[in-house]
Short mmCIF file of C-alpha atoms and ligand atoms in Angstrom, two decimals:
data_model
loop_
_atom_site.label_atom_id
_atom_site.label_comp_id
_atom_site.label_asym_id
_atom_site.label_seq_id
_atom_site.Cartn_x
_atom_site.Cartn_y
_atom_site.Cartn_z
CA MET A 1 -4.52 -25.66 -0.91
CA GLU A 2 -7.78 -23.55 -0.44
CA PHE A 3 -6.52 -19.96 -0.80
CA SER A 4 -9.82 -19.14 1.88
CA GLU A 5 -7.52 -21.45 4.58
CA LEU A 6 -5.13 -18.52 4.30
CA SER A 7 -8.04 -16.02 4.28
CA ASP A 8 -9.38 -17.41 8.07
CA TYR A 9 -5.79 -17.83 9.64
CA ILE A 10 -5.76 -13.52 8.53
CA ILE A 11 -9.51 -13.03 9.73
CA ASN A 12 -8.22 -14.48 13.05
CA GLY A 13 -5.28 -13.54 13.43
CA ARG A 14 -3.32 -16.65 13.37
CA ALA A 15 0.55 -14.91 12.39
CA PRO A 16 2.22 -18.31 12.50
CA ALA A 17 0.18 -20.34 10.62
CA ALA A 18 -0.78 -17.70 7.99
CA GLU A 19 2.85 -17.82 7.87
CA GLU A 20 2.96 -21.37 7.33
CA TRP A 21 0.65 -21.87 5.00
CA THR A 22 2.43 -19.43 2.58
CA GLN A 23 5.22 -21.15 2.73
CA ALA A 24 3.65 -24.36 2.21
CA ALA A 25 2.00 -22.69 -1.29
CA LEU A 26 5.44 -21.30 -2.11
CA ASP A 27 6.62 -25.26 -1.93
CA GLU A 28 3.74 -26.35 -4.29
CA GLY A 29 4.60 -23.88 -6.77
CA ASN A 30 2.16 -21.06 -6.00
CA GLU A 31 2.94 -17.77 -7.48
CA ALA A 32 3.24 -14.48 -4.62
CA LEU A 33 0.72 -12.43 -6.86
CA THR A 34 -1.94 -15.10 -6.57
CA ILE A 35 -1.75 -15.80 -2.57
CA VAL A 36 -1.50 -12.07 -1.85
CA ASN A 37 -4.20 -11.59 -4.38
CA GLN A 38 -6.79 -14.56 -3.70
CA GLY A 39 -5.95 -15.06 -0.13
CA LEU A 40 -4.52 -12.20 1.92
CA VAL A 41 -6.56 -9.59 0.39
CA PRO A 42 -9.22 -11.11 0.44
CA GLY A 43 -9.39 -12.01 4.50
CA MET A 44 -8.09 -8.21 5.05
CA ASP A 45 -11.54 -7.31 3.36
CA VAL A 46 -13.34 -9.35 5.91
CA VAL A 47 -11.40 -7.75 8.81
CA GLY A 48 -12.35 -4.45 7.49
CA GLU A 49 -15.87 -5.62 7.40
CA ARG A 50 -16.08 -6.58 10.38
CA PHE A 51 -14.38 -3.83 12.37
CA LYS A 52 -16.78 -1.33 10.63
CA ASN A 53 -19.80 -3.64 11.89
CA GLY A 54 -18.12 -3.71 15.43
CA GLU A 55 -17.92 -7.41 15.62
CA TYR A 56 -14.22 -6.57 15.75
CA TYR A 57 -12.27 -4.28 17.60
CA LEU A 58 -8.76 -3.22 18.11
CA PRO A 59 -6.82 -5.77 19.79
CA GLU A 60 -8.06 -8.20 17.26
CA VAL A 61 -7.27 -6.14 13.91
CA LEU A 62 -3.94 -5.66 15.14
CA LEU A 63 -3.68 -9.34 15.30
CA SER A 64 -4.68 -10.03 11.64
CA ALA A 65 -2.54 -7.39 10.63
CA ARG A 66 0.77 -8.87 11.67
CA ALA A 67 -0.18 -12.19 10.45
CA MET A 68 -1.11 -10.28 7.14
CA LYS A 69 2.46 -8.53 7.65
CA ARG A 70 4.15 -12.51 8.85
CA ALA A 71 2.94 -13.63 5.29
CA MET A 72 4.17 -10.62 3.50
CA ALA A 73 7.63 -10.85 4.56
CA LEU A 74 8.19 -14.53 2.88
CA LEU A 75 6.16 -12.76 -0.51
CA SER A 76 7.77 -9.34 -0.46
CA PRO A 77 11.30 -10.68 -1.96
CA LEU A 78 9.49 -12.51 -4.66
CA LEU A 79 7.41 -9.83 -5.96
CA ALA A 80 10.66 -7.57 -5.89
CA ARG A 81 12.50 -7.85 -9.36
CA THR A 82 16.35 -7.32 -9.00
CA GLU A 83 17.47 -7.83 -12.76
CA GLY A 84 16.45 -5.50 -15.70
CA ALA A 85 17.04 -1.60 -15.83
CA SER A 86 14.62 0.80 -13.20
CA LEU A 87 11.41 1.69 -14.81
CA GLY A 88 11.91 4.96 -12.45
CA ARG A 89 12.87 6.05 -8.89
CA VAL A 90 9.31 5.83 -6.89
CA VAL A 91 9.19 7.84 -3.37
CA MET A 92 6.09 7.00 -1.38
CA GLY A 93 4.53 6.57 2.37
CA THR A 94 1.78 6.58 4.68
CA VAL A 95 0.86 10.44 5.35
CA LYS A 96 1.43 12.40 8.41
CA GLY A 97 -1.08 11.36 11.29
CA ASP A 98 -2.15 7.87 9.33
CA LEU A 99 -0.09 4.66 10.62
CA HIS A 100 -1.94 2.42 7.87
CA ASP A 101 1.10 0.92 5.75
CA ILE A 102 -0.94 -2.89 4.89
CA GLY A 103 -1.90 -1.32 1.43
CA LYS A 104 1.14 0.86 0.98
CA ASN A 105 3.36 -1.60 1.47
CA LEU A 106 1.37 -3.95 -0.78
CA VAL A 107 1.28 -1.27 -3.18
CA GLY A 108 5.37 -1.02 -3.13
CA MET A 109 6.24 -4.58 -3.57
CA MET A 110 3.67 -4.76 -6.45
CA LEU A 111 5.72 -1.26 -7.96
CA GLU A 112 9.04 -3.61 -7.35
CA GLY A 113 8.25 -6.41 -8.86
CA ALA A 114 7.04 -4.36 -12.11
CA GLY A 115 10.24 -2.81 -11.99
CA PHE A 116 10.47 0.01 -10.51
CA GLU A 117 13.31 1.36 -7.50
CA VAL A 118 10.90 2.44 -4.31
CA ILE A 119 12.23 4.27 -1.57
CA ASN A 120 9.52 3.52 1.14
CA LEU A 121 9.60 6.43 3.99
CA GLY A 122 7.22 4.13 6.09
CA THR A 123 4.31 6.02 7.99
CA ASP A 124 3.40 9.40 9.26
CA VAL A 125 5.57 11.16 6.69
CA THR A 126 5.31 14.80 7.10
CA PRO A 127 5.07 16.87 3.72
CA GLU A 128 8.54 18.19 5.09
CA GLN A 129 10.29 14.63 4.75
CA PHE A 130 8.24 13.88 1.55
CA LEU A 131 9.50 16.84 -0.38
CA LYS A 132 13.49 16.37 1.05
CA ALA A 133 13.22 12.88 -0.15
CA VAL A 134 12.06 13.44 -3.65
CA GLU A 135 15.02 16.52 -3.46
CA GLU A 136 17.91 13.51 -2.48
CA ASP A 137 16.91 10.93 -3.99
CA GLY A 138 15.77 12.69 -7.35
CA ALA A 139 12.24 10.75 -7.36
CA GLN A 140 10.19 10.87 -10.52
CA LEU A 141 7.40 9.63 -8.92
CA VAL A 142 5.58 10.23 -5.51
CA CYS A 143 2.94 7.77 -4.00
CA MET A 144 0.96 8.72 -0.93
CA SER A 145 -1.53 6.56 1.23
CA ALA A 146 -4.06 7.77 3.39
CA LEU A 147 -6.98 5.60 5.12
CA LEU A 148 -8.60 7.87 7.49
CA THR A 149 -10.19 10.79 6.04
CA THR A 150 -8.75 13.02 8.61
CA THR A 151 -5.30 12.62 7.34
CA MET A 152 -6.62 12.98 2.99
CA PRO A 153 -5.49 16.63 3.35
CA VAL A 154 -2.00 15.94 4.70
CA MET A 155 -2.08 14.60 1.11
CA LYS A 156 -2.82 18.56 -0.78
CA ALA A 157 -0.87 19.76 1.67
CA VAL A 158 2.34 17.29 -0.07
CA VAL A 159 0.99 18.63 -3.71
CA ASP A 160 0.79 22.33 -2.59
CA LEU A 161 4.57 21.76 -0.82
CA LEU A 162 5.86 20.56 -3.93
CA GLU A 163 4.32 23.13 -5.78
CA GLU A 164 5.87 25.78 -4.05
CA SER A 165 9.37 24.14 -4.54
CA GLU A 166 10.71 24.11 -7.62
CA VAL A 167 10.54 20.19 -7.77
CA ARG A 168 6.49 19.85 -8.79
CA GLN A 169 7.52 20.21 -12.74
CA GLN A 170 10.04 17.25 -12.24
CA VAL A 171 7.77 14.35 -10.15
CA GLN A 172 4.28 12.90 -10.93
CA VAL A 173 2.11 12.24 -7.78
CA MET A 174 0.07 9.26 -7.50
CA VAL A 175 -2.59 9.25 -4.29
CA GLY A 176 -4.24 5.61 -3.00
CA GLY A 177 -5.74 4.49 0.20
CA ALA A 178 -9.70 3.50 0.97
CA PRO A 179 -11.02 6.83 1.27
CA VAL A 180 -9.38 8.48 -1.98
CA THR A 181 -11.15 8.36 -4.94
CA GLU A 182 -10.26 9.71 -8.35
CA ARG A 183 -12.40 13.02 -7.86
CA TYR A 184 -10.54 14.19 -4.58
CA ALA A 185 -7.21 13.04 -6.09
CA SER A 186 -8.34 15.85 -8.62
CA ASP A 187 -9.18 17.91 -6.80
CA ILE A 188 -6.15 18.18 -4.56
CA GLY A 189 -3.86 18.12 -8.18
CA ALA A 190 -2.47 14.90 -7.95
CA ASP A 191 -1.46 14.12 -11.24
CA GLY A 192 -2.98 9.23 -10.70
CA TYR A 193 -4.94 7.48 -8.56
CA ALA A 194 -5.71 3.47 -8.53
CA PRO A 195 -8.01 2.15 -6.37
CA GLU A 196 -5.91 -1.32 -5.97
CA ALA A 197 -2.22 -2.69 -5.85
CA ALA A 198 -2.53 -3.92 -9.77
CA SER A 199 -4.01 -1.12 -11.40
CA ALA A 200 -1.52 1.59 -9.24
CA VAL A 201 1.07 -0.36 -11.46
CA GLN A 202 -0.58 0.71 -14.84
CA THR A 203 -1.04 4.23 -13.68
CA ALA A 204 2.37 4.46 -12.09
CA LYS A 205 3.17 3.07 -16.29
CA ASP A 206 1.00 5.61 -17.76
CA LEU A 207 2.42 8.26 -15.17
CA MET A 208 5.95 7.79 -16.23
CA GLY A 209 5.37 6.87 -19.93
CA VAL A 210 6.20 3.53 -19.75
CA GLU A 211 4.88 1.13 -22.37
CA ALA A 212 2.37 -1.39 -21.37
CA SER A 213 3.81 -4.76 -21.59
C1 B12 B 301 -5.71 -2.69 9.37
C2 B12 B 301 -6.63 -1.57 10.01
C3 B12 B 301 -5.75 -0.77 11.58
C4 B12 B 301 -4.21 -1.14 11.72
C5 B12 B 301 -3.08 -0.97 10.81
C6 B12 B 301 -2.26 -1.51 10.95
C7 B12 B 301 -1.33 -0.91 9.68
N1 B12 B 301 0.09 -1.53 10.12
O1 B12 B 301 -1.63 -1.07 8.92
C8 B12 B 301 -4.49 -0.48 13.03
C9 B12 B 301 -5.50 -1.48 14.01
C10 B12 B 301 -3.56 -0.16 13.56
C11 B12 B 301 -5.67 0.40 12.62
C12 B12 B 301 -6.18 1.88 13.41
C13 B12 B 301 -6.78 2.61 13.62
N2 B12 B 301 -7.68 2.62 12.19
CO1 B12 B 301 -7.82 1.31 11.09
N3 B12 B 301 -8.12 0.03 9.46
C14 B12 B 301 -8.02 -1.23 9.82
C15 B12 B 301 -8.41 -1.58 8.11
C16 B12 B 301 -9.35 -3.07 9.15
C17 B12 B 301 -8.03 -2.56 7.00
C18 B12 B 301 -6.71 -1.36 6.45
C19 B12 B 301 -6.03 -1.76 5.39
O2 B12 B 301 -4.75 -3.16 5.92
N4 B12 B 301 -6.90 -3.14 4.40
C20 B12 B 301 -6.04 -4.05 3.48
C21 B12 B 301 -5.22 -3.05 2.76
C22 B12 B 301 -5.24 -4.07 1.92
O3 B12 B 301 -6.13 -2.42 1.75
P1 B12 B 301 -5.86 -0.70 1.71
O4 B12 B 301 -5.42 0.29 3.12
O5 B12 B 301 -7.00 -0.19 1.53
O6 B12 B 301 -4.97 -0.57 0.23
C23 B12 B 301 -5.92 -0.98 -0.81
C24 B12 B 301 -5.96 0.28 -1.43
O7 B12 B 301 -6.51 1.59 -0.87
C25 B12 B 301 -4.84 1.08 -2.65
N5 B12 B 301 -3.56 1.54 -1.94
C26 B12 B 301 -3.63 2.05 -0.68
N6 B12 B 301 -2.07 3.05 -0.66
C27 B12 B 301 -1.95 3.42 -1.90
C28 B12 B 301 -1.52 4.42 -2.29
C29 B12 B 301 -1.57 4.40 -3.98
C30 B12 B 301 -0.37 5.75 -4.23
C31 B12 B 301 -1.67 3.72 -4.32
C32 B12 B 301 -2.36 4.04 -5.77
C33 B12 B 301 -3.24 2.82 -4.15
C34 B12 B 301 -2.90 2.63 -2.42
O8 B12 B 301 -3.93 -0.17 -3.26
C35 B12 B 301 -4.38 -1.09 -1.53
C36 B12 B 301 -3.65 -2.37 -1.91
O9 B12 B 301 -4.70 -2.71 -2.92
C37 B12 B 301 -9.18 -0.66 7.86
C38 B12 B 301 -10.88 -1.37 7.63
C39 B12 B 301 -10.85 -0.67 5.65
N7 B12 B 301 -12.00 -1.06 5.42
O10 B12 B 301 -10.58 -0.32 5.25
C40 B12 B 301 -9.71 0.07 9.37
C41 B12 B 301 -9.74 1.69 9.21
C42 B12 B 301 -9.05 2.51 8.01
N8 B12 B 301 -9.26 2.21 10.22
C43 B12 B 301 -9.93 3.18 10.69
C44 B12 B 301 -9.90 4.20 12.01
C45 B12 B 301 -11.42 4.80 12.87
C46 B12 B 301 -8.55 3.98 12.99
C47 B12 B 301 -8.23 4.16 14.33
C48 B12 B 301 -8.38 5.37 14.17
C49 B12 B 301 -9.02 3.57 15.31
C50 B12 B 301 -8.92 3.96 16.59
N9 B12 B 301 -10.05 4.97 17.47
O11 B12 B 301 -7.69 4.21 17.29
C51 B12 B 301 -6.55 3.88 13.79
C52 B12 B 301 -5.86 5.05 13.38
C53 B12 B 301 -4.26 5.02 13.41
C54 B12 B 301 -3.93 5.85 12.91
N10 B12 B 301 -3.47 6.99 13.38
O12 B12 B 301 -3.43 5.33 12.08
C55 B12 B 301 -11.21 3.56 10.06
C56 B12 B 301 -10.95 5.14 8.94
C57 B12 B 301 -12.41 5.65 9.29
C58 B12 B 301 -11.93 7.03 8.51
N11 B12 B 301 -12.77 6.86 6.69
O13 B12 B 301 -11.46 7.71 8.82
C59 B12 B 301 -11.55 2.40 8.84
C60 B12 B 301 -11.67 2.54 7.65
C61 B12 B 301 -12.04 1.45 9.80
C62 B12 B 301 -14.22 1.86 10.11
N12 B12 B 301 -14.94 1.13 8.69
O14 B12 B 301 -14.14 2.45 11.09
N13 B12 B 301 -6.18 0.12 12.08
#
């Protein structure tokens, strides 16, 4: 099977075909992570390029996002590891005003797969909701995602709110999303940044003081 076939199904927004291909690839013994990295993400990269260049409009992007989600639904349980002690509790969400969740969910799946316990607050999450979740769930790591330059400042609002309440000392903050940079992360007072899901796992482990495996 060629992974480019799956990328094409994502690019062309063909959800049932993406789902069938993914199932067949799993049946053939391919690793879930390989399918994500070699089929799904390259497909979504092309979608992003086409959107940027004005070749794709929102309806096409939505169809691609739907195809991506269908395939991810099959892979998610396989990436999630259930056995063993938790490496730590993570609260994650896409910040207020922002509805992009594909990358965030990918990071969440990878963190779960690595052994973290992930509480996913979804999208459009207010600073108050982040704070409440940290307080109620006793999280040690907050992960925030933003895909719009206009919603990036909400990340700072969350850091500031955690700072104002007593909980900042007990949590690490990691941020990410296409427009976010390492520099921005440090400017707003976050503890960590990662450009993509695999390095997000390593950064999370570093922040939590977990030995590299
Ligand atoms: C899919 C998509 C959509 C879908 C979202 C579907 C969904 N459920 O997520 C829909 C169609 C809904 C959409 C809507 C809009 N979108 Co849009 N969208 C995209 C697109 C094409 C791909 C995003 C994606 O899923 N990428 C694939 C994933 C795997 O990558 P990722 O998100 O970057 O995540 C990776 C890393 O960033 C990182 N990461 C992500 N989060 C986190 C968090 C942490 C803690 C860490 C460590 C790492 C991390 O790891 C991930 C995995 O490797 C991008 C283009 C692009 N190049 O990003 C535009 C893009 C983000 N959208 C854009 C725009 C403008 C919009 C709209 C405003 C359009 C409109 N006029 O209505 C709306 C806004 C809606 C809203 N309020 O949020 C612009 C943003 C421009 C800007 N700089 O602000 C982009 C860049 C397109 C463009 N070039 O113009 N969009």
